Tab-separated table of C-alpha atoms in Angstrom:
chain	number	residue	atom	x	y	z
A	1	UNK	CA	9.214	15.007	-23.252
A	2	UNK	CA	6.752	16.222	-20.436
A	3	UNK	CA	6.886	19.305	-18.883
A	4	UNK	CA	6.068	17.710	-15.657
A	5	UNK	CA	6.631	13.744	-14.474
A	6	UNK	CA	5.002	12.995	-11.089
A	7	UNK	CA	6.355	9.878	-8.825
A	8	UNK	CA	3.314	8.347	-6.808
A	9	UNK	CA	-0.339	8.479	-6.270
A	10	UNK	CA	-1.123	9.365	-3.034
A	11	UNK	CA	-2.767	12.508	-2.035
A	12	UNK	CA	-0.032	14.090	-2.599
A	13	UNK	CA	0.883	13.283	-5.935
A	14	UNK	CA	-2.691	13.208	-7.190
A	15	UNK	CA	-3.345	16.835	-6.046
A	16	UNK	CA	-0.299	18.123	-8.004
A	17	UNK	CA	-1.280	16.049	-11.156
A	18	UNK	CA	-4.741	18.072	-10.479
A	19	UNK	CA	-2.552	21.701	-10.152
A	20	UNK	CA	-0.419	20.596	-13.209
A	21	UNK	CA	-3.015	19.702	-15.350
A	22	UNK	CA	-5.011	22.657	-14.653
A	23	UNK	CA	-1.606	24.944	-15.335
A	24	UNK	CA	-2.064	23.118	-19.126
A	25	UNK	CA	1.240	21.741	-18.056
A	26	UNK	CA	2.215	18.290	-19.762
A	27	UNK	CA	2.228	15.837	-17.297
A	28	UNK	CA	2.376	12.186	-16.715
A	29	UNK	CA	1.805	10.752	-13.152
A	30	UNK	CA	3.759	7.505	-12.809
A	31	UNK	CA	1.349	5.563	-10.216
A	32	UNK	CA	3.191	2.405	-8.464
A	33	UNK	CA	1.534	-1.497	-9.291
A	34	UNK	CA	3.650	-2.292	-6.470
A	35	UNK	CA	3.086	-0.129	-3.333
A	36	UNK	CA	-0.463	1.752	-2.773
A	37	UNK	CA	-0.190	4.927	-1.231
A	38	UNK	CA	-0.959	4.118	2.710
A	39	UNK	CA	-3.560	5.924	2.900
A	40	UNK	CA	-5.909	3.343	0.446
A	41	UNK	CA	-5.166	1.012	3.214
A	42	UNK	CA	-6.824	3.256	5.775
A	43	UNK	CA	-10.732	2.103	6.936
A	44	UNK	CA	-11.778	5.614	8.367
A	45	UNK	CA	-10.323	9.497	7.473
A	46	UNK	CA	-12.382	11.322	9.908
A	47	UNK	CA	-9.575	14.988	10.024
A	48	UNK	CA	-9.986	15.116	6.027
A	49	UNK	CA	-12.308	18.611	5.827
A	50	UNK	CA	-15.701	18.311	3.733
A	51	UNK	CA	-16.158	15.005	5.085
A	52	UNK	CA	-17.865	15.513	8.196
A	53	UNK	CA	-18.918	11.587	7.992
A	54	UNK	CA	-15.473	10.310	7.927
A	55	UNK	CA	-14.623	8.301	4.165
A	56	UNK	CA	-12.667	5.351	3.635
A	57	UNK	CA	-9.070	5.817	2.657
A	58	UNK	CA	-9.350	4.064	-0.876
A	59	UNK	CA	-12.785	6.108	-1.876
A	60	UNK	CA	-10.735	8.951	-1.305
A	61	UNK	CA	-7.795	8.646	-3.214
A	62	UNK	CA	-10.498	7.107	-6.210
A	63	UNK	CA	-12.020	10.497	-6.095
A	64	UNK	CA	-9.068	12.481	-6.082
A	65	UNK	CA	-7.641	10.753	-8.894
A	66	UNK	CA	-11.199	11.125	-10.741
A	67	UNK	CA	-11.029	15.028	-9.987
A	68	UNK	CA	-7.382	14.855	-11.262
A	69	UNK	CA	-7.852	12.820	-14.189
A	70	UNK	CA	-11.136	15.223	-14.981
A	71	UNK	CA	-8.769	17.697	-15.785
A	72	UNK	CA	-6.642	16.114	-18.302
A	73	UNK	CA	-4.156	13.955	-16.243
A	74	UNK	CA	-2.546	10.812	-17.764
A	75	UNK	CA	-1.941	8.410	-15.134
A	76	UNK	CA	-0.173	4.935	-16.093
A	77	UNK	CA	1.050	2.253	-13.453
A	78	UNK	CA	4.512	2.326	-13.238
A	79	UNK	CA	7.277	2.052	-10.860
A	80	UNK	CA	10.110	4.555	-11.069
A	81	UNK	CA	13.897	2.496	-10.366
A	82	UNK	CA	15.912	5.288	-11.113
A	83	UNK	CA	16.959	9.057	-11.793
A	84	UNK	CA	19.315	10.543	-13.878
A	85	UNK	CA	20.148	14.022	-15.172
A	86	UNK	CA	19.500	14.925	-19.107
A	87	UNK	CA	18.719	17.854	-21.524
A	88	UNK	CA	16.300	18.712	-23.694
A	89	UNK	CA	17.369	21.580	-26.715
A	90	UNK	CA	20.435	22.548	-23.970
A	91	UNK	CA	17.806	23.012	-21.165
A	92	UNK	CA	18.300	20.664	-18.262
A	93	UNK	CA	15.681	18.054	-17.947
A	94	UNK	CA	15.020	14.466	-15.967
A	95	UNK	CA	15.149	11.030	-17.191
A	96	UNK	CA	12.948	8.763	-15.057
A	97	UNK	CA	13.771	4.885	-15.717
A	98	UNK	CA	11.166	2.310	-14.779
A	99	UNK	CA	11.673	-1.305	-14.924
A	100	UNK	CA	10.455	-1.209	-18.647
A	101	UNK	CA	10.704	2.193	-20.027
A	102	UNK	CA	11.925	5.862	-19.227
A	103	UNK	CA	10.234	9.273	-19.375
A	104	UNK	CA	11.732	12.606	-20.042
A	105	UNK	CA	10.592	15.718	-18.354
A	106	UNK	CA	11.415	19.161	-17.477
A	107	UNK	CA	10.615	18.901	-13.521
A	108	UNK	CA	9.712	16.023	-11.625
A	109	UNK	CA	7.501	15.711	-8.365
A	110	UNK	CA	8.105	13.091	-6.150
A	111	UNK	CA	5.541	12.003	-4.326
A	112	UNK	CA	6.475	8.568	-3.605
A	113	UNK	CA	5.040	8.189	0.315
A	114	UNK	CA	6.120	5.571	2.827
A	115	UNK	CA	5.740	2.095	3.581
A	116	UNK	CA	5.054	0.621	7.774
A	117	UNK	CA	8.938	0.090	9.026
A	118	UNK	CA	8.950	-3.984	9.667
A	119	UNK	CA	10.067	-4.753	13.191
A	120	UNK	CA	12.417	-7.462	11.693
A	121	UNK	CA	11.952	-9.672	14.625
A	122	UNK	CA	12.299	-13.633	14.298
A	123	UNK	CA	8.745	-15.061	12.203
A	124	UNK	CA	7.704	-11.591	10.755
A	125	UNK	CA	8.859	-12.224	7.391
A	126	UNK	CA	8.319	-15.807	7.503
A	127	UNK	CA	4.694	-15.964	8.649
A	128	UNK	CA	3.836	-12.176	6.774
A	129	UNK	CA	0.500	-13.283	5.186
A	130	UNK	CA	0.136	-16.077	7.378
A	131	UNK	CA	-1.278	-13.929	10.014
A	132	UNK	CA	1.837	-11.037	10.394
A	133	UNK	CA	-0.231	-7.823	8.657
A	134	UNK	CA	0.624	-4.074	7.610
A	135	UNK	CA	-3.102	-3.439	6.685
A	136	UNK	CA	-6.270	-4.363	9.100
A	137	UNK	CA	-8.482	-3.805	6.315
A	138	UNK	CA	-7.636	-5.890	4.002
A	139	UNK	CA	-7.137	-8.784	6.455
A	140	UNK	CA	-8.935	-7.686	9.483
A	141	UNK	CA	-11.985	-9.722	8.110
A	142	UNK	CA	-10.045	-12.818	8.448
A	143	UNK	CA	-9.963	-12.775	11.962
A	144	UNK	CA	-13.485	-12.864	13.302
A	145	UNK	CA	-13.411	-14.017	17.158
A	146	UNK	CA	-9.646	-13.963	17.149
A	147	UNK	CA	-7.240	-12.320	19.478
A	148	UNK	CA	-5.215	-10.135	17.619
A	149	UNK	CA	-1.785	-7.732	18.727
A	150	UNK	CA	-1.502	-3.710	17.516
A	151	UNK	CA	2.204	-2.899	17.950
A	152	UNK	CA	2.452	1.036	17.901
A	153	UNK	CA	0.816	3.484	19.834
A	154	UNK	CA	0.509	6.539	17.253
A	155	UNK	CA	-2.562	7.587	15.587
A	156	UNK	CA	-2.196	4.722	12.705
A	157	UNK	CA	-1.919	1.643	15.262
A	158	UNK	CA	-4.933	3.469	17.426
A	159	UNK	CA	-7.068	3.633	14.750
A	160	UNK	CA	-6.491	0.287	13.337
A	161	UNK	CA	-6.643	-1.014	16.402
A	162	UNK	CA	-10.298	0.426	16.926
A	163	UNK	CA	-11.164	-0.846	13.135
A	164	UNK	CA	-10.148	-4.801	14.219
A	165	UNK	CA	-12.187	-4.613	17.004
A	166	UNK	CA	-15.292	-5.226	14.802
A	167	UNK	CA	-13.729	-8.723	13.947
A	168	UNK	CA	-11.515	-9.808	16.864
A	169	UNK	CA	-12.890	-11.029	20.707
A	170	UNK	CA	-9.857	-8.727	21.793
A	171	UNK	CA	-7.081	-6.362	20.980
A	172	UNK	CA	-4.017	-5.821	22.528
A	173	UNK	CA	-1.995	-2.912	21.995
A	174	UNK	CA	1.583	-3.343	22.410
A	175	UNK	CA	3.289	-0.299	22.927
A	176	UNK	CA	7.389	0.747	23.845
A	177	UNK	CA	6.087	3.709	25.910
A	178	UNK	CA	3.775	3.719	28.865
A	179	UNK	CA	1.079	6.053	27.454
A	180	UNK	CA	-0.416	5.657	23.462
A	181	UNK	CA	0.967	8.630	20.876
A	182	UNK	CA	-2.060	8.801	19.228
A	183	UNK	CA	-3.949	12.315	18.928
A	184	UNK	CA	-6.547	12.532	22.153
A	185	UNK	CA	-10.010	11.471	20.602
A	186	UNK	CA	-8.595	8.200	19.470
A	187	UNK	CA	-6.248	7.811	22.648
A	188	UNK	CA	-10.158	7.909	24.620
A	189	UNK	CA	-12.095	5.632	22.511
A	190	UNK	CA	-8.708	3.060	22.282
A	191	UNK	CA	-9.363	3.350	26.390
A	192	UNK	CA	-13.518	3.056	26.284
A	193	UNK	CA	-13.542	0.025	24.090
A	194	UNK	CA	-13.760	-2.706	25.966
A	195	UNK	CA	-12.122	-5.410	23.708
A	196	UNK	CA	-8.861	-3.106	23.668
A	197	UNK	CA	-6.098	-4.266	26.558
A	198	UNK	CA	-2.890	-2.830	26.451
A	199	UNK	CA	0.952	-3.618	27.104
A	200	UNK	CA	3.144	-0.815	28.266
A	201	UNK	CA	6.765	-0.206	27.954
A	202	UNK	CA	6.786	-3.304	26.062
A	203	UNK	CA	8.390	-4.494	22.411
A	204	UNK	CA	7.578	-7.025	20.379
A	205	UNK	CA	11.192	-9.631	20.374
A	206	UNK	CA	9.790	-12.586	17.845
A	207	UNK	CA	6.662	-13.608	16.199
A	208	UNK	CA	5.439	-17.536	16.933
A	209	UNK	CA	4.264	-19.882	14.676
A	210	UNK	CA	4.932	-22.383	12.122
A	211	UNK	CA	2.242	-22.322	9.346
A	212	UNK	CA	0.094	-19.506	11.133
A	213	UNK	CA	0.559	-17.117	13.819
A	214	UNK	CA	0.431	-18.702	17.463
A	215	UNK	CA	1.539	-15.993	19.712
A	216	UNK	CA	4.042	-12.877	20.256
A	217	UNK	CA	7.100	-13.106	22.384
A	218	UNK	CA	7.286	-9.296	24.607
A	219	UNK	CA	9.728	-8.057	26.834
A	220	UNK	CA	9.638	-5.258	29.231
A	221	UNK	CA	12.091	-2.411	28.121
A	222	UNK	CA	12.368	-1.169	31.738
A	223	UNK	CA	13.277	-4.944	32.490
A	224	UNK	CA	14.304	-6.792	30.121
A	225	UNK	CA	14.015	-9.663	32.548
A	226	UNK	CA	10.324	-9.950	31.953
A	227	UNK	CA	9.304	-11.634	29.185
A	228	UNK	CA	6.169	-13.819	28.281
A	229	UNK	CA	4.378	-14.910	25.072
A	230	UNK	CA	0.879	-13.366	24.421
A	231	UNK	CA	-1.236	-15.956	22.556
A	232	UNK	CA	-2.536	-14.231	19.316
A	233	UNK	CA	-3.932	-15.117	15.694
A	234	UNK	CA	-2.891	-12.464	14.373
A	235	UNK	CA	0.037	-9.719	14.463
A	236	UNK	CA	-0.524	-5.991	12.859
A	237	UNK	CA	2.298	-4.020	12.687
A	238	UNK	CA	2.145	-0.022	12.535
A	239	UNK	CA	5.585	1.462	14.284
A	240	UNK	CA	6.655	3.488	12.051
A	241	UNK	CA	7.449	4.459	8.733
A	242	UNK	CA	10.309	4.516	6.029
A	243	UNK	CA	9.892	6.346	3.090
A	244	UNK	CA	10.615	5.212	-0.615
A	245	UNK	CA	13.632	7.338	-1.943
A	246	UNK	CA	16.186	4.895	-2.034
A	247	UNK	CA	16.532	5.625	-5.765
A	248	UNK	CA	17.552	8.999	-4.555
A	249	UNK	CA	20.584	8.803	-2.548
A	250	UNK	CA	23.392	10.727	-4.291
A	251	UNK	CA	20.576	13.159	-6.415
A	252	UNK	CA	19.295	15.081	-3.826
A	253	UNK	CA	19.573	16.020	0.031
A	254	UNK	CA	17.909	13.473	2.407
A	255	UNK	CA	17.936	13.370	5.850
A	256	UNK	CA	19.033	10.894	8.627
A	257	UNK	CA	15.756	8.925	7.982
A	258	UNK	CA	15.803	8.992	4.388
A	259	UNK	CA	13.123	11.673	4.118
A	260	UNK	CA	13.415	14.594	1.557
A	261	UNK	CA	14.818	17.566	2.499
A	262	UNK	CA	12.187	20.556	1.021
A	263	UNK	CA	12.259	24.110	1.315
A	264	UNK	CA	8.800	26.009	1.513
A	265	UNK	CA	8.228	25.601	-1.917
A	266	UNK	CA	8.839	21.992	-2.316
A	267	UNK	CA	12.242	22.061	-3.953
A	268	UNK	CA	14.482	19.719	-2.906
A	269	UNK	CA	18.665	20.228	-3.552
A	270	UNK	CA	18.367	19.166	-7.423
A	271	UNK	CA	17.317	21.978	-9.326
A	272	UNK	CA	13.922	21.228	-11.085
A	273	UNK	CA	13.366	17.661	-8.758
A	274	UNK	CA	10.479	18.908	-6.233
A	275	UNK	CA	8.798	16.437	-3.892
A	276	UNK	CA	5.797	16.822	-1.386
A	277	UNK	CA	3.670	14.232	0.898
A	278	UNK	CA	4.731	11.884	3.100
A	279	UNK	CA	8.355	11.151	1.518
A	280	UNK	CA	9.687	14.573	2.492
A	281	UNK	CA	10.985	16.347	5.586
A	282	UNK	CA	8.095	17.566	7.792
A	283	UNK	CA	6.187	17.820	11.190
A	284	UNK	CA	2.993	16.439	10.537
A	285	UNK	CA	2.048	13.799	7.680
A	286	UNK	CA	-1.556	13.840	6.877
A	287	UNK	CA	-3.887	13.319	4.225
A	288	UNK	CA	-4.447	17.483	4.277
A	289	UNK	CA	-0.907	18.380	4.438
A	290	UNK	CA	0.095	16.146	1.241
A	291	UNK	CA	-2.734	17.753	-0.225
A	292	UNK	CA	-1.248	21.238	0.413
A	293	UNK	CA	2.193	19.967	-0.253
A	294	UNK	CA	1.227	18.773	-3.839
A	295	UNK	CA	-0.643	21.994	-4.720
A	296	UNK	CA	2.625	23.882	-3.722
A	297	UNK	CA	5.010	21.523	-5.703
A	298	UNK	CA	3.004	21.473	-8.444
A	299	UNK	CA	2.857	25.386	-8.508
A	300	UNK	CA	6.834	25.793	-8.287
A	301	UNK	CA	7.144	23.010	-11.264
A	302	UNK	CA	5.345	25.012	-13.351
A	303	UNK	CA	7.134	28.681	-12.458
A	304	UNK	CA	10.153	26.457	-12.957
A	305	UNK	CA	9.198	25.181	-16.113
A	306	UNK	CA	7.882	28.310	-17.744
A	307	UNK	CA	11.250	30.062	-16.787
A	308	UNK	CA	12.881	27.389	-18.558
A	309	UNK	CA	10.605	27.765	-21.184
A	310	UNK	CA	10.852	31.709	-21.499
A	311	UNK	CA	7.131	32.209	-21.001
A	312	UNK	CA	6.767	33.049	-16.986
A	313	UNK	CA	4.242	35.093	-16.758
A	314	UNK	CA	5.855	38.956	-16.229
A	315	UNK	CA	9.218	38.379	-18.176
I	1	UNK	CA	-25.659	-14.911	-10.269
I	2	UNK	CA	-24.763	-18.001	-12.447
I	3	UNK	CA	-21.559	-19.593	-12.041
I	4	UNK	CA	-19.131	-19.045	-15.095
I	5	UNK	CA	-18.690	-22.289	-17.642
I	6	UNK	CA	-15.398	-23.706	-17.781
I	7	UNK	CA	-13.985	-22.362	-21.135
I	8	UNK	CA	-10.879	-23.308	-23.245
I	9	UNK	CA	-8.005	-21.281	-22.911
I	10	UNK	CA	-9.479	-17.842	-21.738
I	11	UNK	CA	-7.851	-14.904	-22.370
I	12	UNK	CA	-9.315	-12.590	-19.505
I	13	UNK	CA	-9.565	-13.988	-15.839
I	14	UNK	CA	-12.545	-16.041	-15.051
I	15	UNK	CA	-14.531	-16.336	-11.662
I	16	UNK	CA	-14.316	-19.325	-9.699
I	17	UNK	CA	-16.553	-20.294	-6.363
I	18	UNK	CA	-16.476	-22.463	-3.514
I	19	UNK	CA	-18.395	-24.468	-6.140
I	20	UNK	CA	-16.034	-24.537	-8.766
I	21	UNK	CA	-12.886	-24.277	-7.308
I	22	UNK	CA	-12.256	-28.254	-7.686
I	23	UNK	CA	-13.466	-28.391	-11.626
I	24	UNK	CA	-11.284	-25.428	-12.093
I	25	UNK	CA	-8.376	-26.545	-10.344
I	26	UNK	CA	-8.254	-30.016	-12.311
I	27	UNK	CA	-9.187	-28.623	-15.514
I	28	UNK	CA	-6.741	-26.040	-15.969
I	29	UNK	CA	-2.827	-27.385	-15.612
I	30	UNK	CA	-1.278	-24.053	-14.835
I	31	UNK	CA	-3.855	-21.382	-13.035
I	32	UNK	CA	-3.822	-18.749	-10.615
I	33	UNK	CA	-6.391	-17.667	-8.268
I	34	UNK	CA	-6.356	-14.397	-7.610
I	35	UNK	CA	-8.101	-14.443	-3.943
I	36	UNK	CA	-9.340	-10.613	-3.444
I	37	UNK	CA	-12.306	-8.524	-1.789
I	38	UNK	CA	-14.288	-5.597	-2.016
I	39	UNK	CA	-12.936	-3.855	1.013
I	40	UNK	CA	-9.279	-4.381	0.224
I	41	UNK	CA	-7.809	-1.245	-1.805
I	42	UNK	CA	-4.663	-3.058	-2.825
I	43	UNK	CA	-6.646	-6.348	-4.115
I	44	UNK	CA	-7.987	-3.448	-6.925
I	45	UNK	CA	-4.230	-2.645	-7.982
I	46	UNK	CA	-3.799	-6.340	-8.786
I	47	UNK	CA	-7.108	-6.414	-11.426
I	48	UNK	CA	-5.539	-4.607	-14.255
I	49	UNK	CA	-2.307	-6.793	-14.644
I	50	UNK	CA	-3.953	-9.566	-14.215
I	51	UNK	CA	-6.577	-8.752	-17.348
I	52	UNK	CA	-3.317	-8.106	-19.089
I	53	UNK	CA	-2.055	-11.169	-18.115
I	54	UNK	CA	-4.628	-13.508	-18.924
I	55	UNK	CA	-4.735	-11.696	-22.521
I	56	UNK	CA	-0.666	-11.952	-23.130
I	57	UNK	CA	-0.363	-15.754	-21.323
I	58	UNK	CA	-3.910	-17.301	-23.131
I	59	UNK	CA	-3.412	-20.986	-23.902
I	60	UNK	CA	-0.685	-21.442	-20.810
I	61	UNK	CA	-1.321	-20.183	-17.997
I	62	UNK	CA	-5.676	-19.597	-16.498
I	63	UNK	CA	-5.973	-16.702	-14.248
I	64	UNK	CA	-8.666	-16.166	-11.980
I	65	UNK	CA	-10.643	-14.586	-9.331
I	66	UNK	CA	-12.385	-15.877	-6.119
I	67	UNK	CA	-14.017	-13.282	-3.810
I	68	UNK	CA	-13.050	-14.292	-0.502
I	69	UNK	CA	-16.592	-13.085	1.224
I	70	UNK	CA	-18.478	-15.093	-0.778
I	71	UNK	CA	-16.612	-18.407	-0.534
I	72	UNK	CA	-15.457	-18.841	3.136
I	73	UNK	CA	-14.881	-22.753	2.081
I	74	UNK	CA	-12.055	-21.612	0.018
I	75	UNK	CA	-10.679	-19.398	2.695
I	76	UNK	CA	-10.471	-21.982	5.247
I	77	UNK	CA	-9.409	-24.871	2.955
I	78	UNK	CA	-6.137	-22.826	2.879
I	79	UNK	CA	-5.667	-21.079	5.372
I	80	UNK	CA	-5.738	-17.375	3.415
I	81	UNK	CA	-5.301	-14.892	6.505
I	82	UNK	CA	-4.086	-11.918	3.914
I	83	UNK	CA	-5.572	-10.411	0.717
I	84	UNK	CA	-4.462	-9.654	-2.245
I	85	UNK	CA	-3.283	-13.691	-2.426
I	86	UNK	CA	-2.771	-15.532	-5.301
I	87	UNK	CA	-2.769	-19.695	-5.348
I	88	UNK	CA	-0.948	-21.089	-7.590
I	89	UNK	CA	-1.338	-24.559	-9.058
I	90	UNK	CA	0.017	-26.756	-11.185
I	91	UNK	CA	-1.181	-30.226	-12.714
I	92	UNK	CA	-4.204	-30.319	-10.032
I	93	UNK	CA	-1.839	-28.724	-6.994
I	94	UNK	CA	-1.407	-26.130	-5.289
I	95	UNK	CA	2.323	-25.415	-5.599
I	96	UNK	CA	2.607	-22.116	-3.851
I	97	UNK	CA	0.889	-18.649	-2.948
I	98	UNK	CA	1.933	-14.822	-3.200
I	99	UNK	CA	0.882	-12.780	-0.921
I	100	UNK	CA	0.503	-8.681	-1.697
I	101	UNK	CA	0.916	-6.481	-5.161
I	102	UNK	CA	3.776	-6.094	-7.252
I	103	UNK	CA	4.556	-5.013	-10.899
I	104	UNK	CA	3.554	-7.294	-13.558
I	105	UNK	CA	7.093	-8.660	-14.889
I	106	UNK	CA	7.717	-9.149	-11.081
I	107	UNK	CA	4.489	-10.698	-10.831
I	108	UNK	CA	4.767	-13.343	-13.828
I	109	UNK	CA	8.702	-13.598	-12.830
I	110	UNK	CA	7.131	-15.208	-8.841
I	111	UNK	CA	4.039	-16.926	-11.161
I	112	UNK	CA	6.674	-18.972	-13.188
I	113	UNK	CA	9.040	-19.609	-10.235
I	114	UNK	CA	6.334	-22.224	-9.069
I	115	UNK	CA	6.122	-24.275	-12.455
């Protein structure tokens, strides 16, 4: 039985395995083999403070999880499939069920994060890895000299857009709006940079190709009458998001897009079930706000915990 | 650095190169290449299970690792356009590929779906 069973390992997660740990609070981080938080996938955090140089996505989750695991974390790689309510000496507790074992714990964090939302047009599945991508840098390489299409305009398709121009001749941003999302410095340099074209008001309606990626099918949304196929190599897709709390429907409160619903503390409807990142219900998801989100959740896991325990500090 | 000997049954992934891809390929009768680079964040969730892997399946199935920077040959031979990628082959062919991470049982579950 831990005191405290975390769900991902993200920046969110990570920094309340850090808080936890520090709290002396037993705790076991459950990190997915499956799905790596996002934000390992980004090339460039330049709004992260301390890091006036801008770091790599993956360098920085490695050294959060170093700082966390520094102060006593256990981390294993696990994915969790399920949730279910159980008790511990008559005190509630959690039972989190993987695809091989289960873990017991007082509280729970989750901190599971979001995956890109697929456009599930015609050849996105079927040619995913065959030139269809959710992450430029692993696969941007791949494409040196090519012409490659963005589809998004917010600050994730921007900025990966900007990353693939060190590979690819040229860059087209399709985008279902006629101005880009994306936070202002970004939105300039996507408009300076001189391999980067765009397509306005436009959507992506199949992906061509048999063994490899050909081309991209786009229609006009203000007239649907206009379609035409832009030759590409490559497709990268950053639309949106969905996050990963199916394994949550019926346990706690989510909302119309499947995020968590949190107060200002991080607890979600289930008592002793917090969550914090990009998985819950909130304005702005960034690498700083998970950060603050985990410290919080962490922090009301352990109040919880030590009132279940008898020993909050003041009673 | 010097290009890893073919060994017997090895129970921890071995490296293969554009120059040994071929010897490996028909020497081993059930291996998996496990196609990966240094700037790719996910290819580094896929190194664990694959140690344990090669340690629990010694003596049937050869796991491997090519870094795709290094050996362009390979990359263009088939076609790999996404990392982490995993070839599989059988008897001397390559009988499929799996593109992305998952969790080992899922892993060894898509590995054996190609014998």
């Amino acid at each position: 039985m831990y005191d405290i069973l975390i769900v991902g390992s993200g920046p969110a997660g990570l920094t309340a395995g850090m808080y936890a740990s520090r709290a002396a609070m037993r705790t076991l981080l459950l990190a997915s083999a499956y799905h790596p938080s996002l934000i390992t996938t980004t090339d460039l955090i330049e709004n992260y403070p301390g890091f006036p140089e801008g770091i790599s996505g993956f360098e920085l989750v490695e050294k959060f999880r170093e700082q966390a695991e520094k102060f006593g974390l256990e981390c294993i790689q696990d994915d969790a499939v399920s949730l279910e309510k159980t008790s511990k000496n008559s005190a509630p507790a959690w039972k989190v069920t993987t695809s091989g074992s289960s873990f017991e714990a007082l509280a729970v964090i989750i901190a599971t994060g979001t995956e890109y939302a697929h456009l599930n047009v015609k050849g996105e599945e079927e040619l995913t890895g065959r030139g269809v991508s959710y992450c430029a840098t692993c696969d941007g390489p791949f494409f040196k000299d090519a012409h490659l299409v963005v589809v998004g305009g917010g600050d994730t398709a921007v900025q990966e857009a900007l990353f693939l121009t060190r590979f690819a001749r040229k860059v087209t941003i399709v985008h279902r709006r006629d101005r880009l999302r994306a936070t202002g410095i970004l939105r300039q340099r996507a408009h300076d940079n001189e391999r980067i074209s765009f397509e306005w008001n436009a959507v992506v309606t199949e992906i061509m190709g048999e063994s490899a990626v050909t081309g991209v099918k786009i229609r006009n949304v203000k007239n649907p009458e206009d379609e035409k196929v832009l030759k590409a190599e490559g497709v990268f897709i950053f639309t949106g998001y969905i996050p990963y709390t199916s394994f949550l429907h019926g346990i706690l409160a989510l909302d119309e897009g499947g995020y968590i619903v949190v107060d200002a503390e991080m607890k979600t409807s289930a008592p002793g079930i917090f969550a914090c990142g990009d998985c819950t219900k909130k304005l702005l998801r960034q690498v700083v706000t998970a950060c603050g989100d985990g410290a919080t959740a962490a922090f009301s896991a352990e109040h919880y915990v030590n009132e279940l325990k008898g020993t909050l500090y003041g009673t | 650095m010097a290009e890893e000997i073919l060994v017997t049954n090895p129970d921890h992934p071995i490296t293969v190169t554009d120059g040994t891809i071929k010897e490996a390929v028909e020497a081993y009768p059930f291996l998996v290449i496990d196609c990966w680079a240094e700037w790719c964040g996910p290819c580094k969730m896929i190194g664990p299970i694959l140690e344990s892997l090669a340690k629990k399946h010694a003596g049937e199935i050869v796991f491997a690792k090519l870094d795709v920077e290094k050996n362009p040959q390979t990359v263009a031979t088939y076609s790999i356009r996404s990392i982490p990628n995993l070839l599989v082959f059988k008897n001397g062919n390559k009988v499929g590929d799996i593109v992305g991470a998952m969790p080992e049982e899922k892993l060894i579950e898509r590995i054996r779906s190609f014998a």
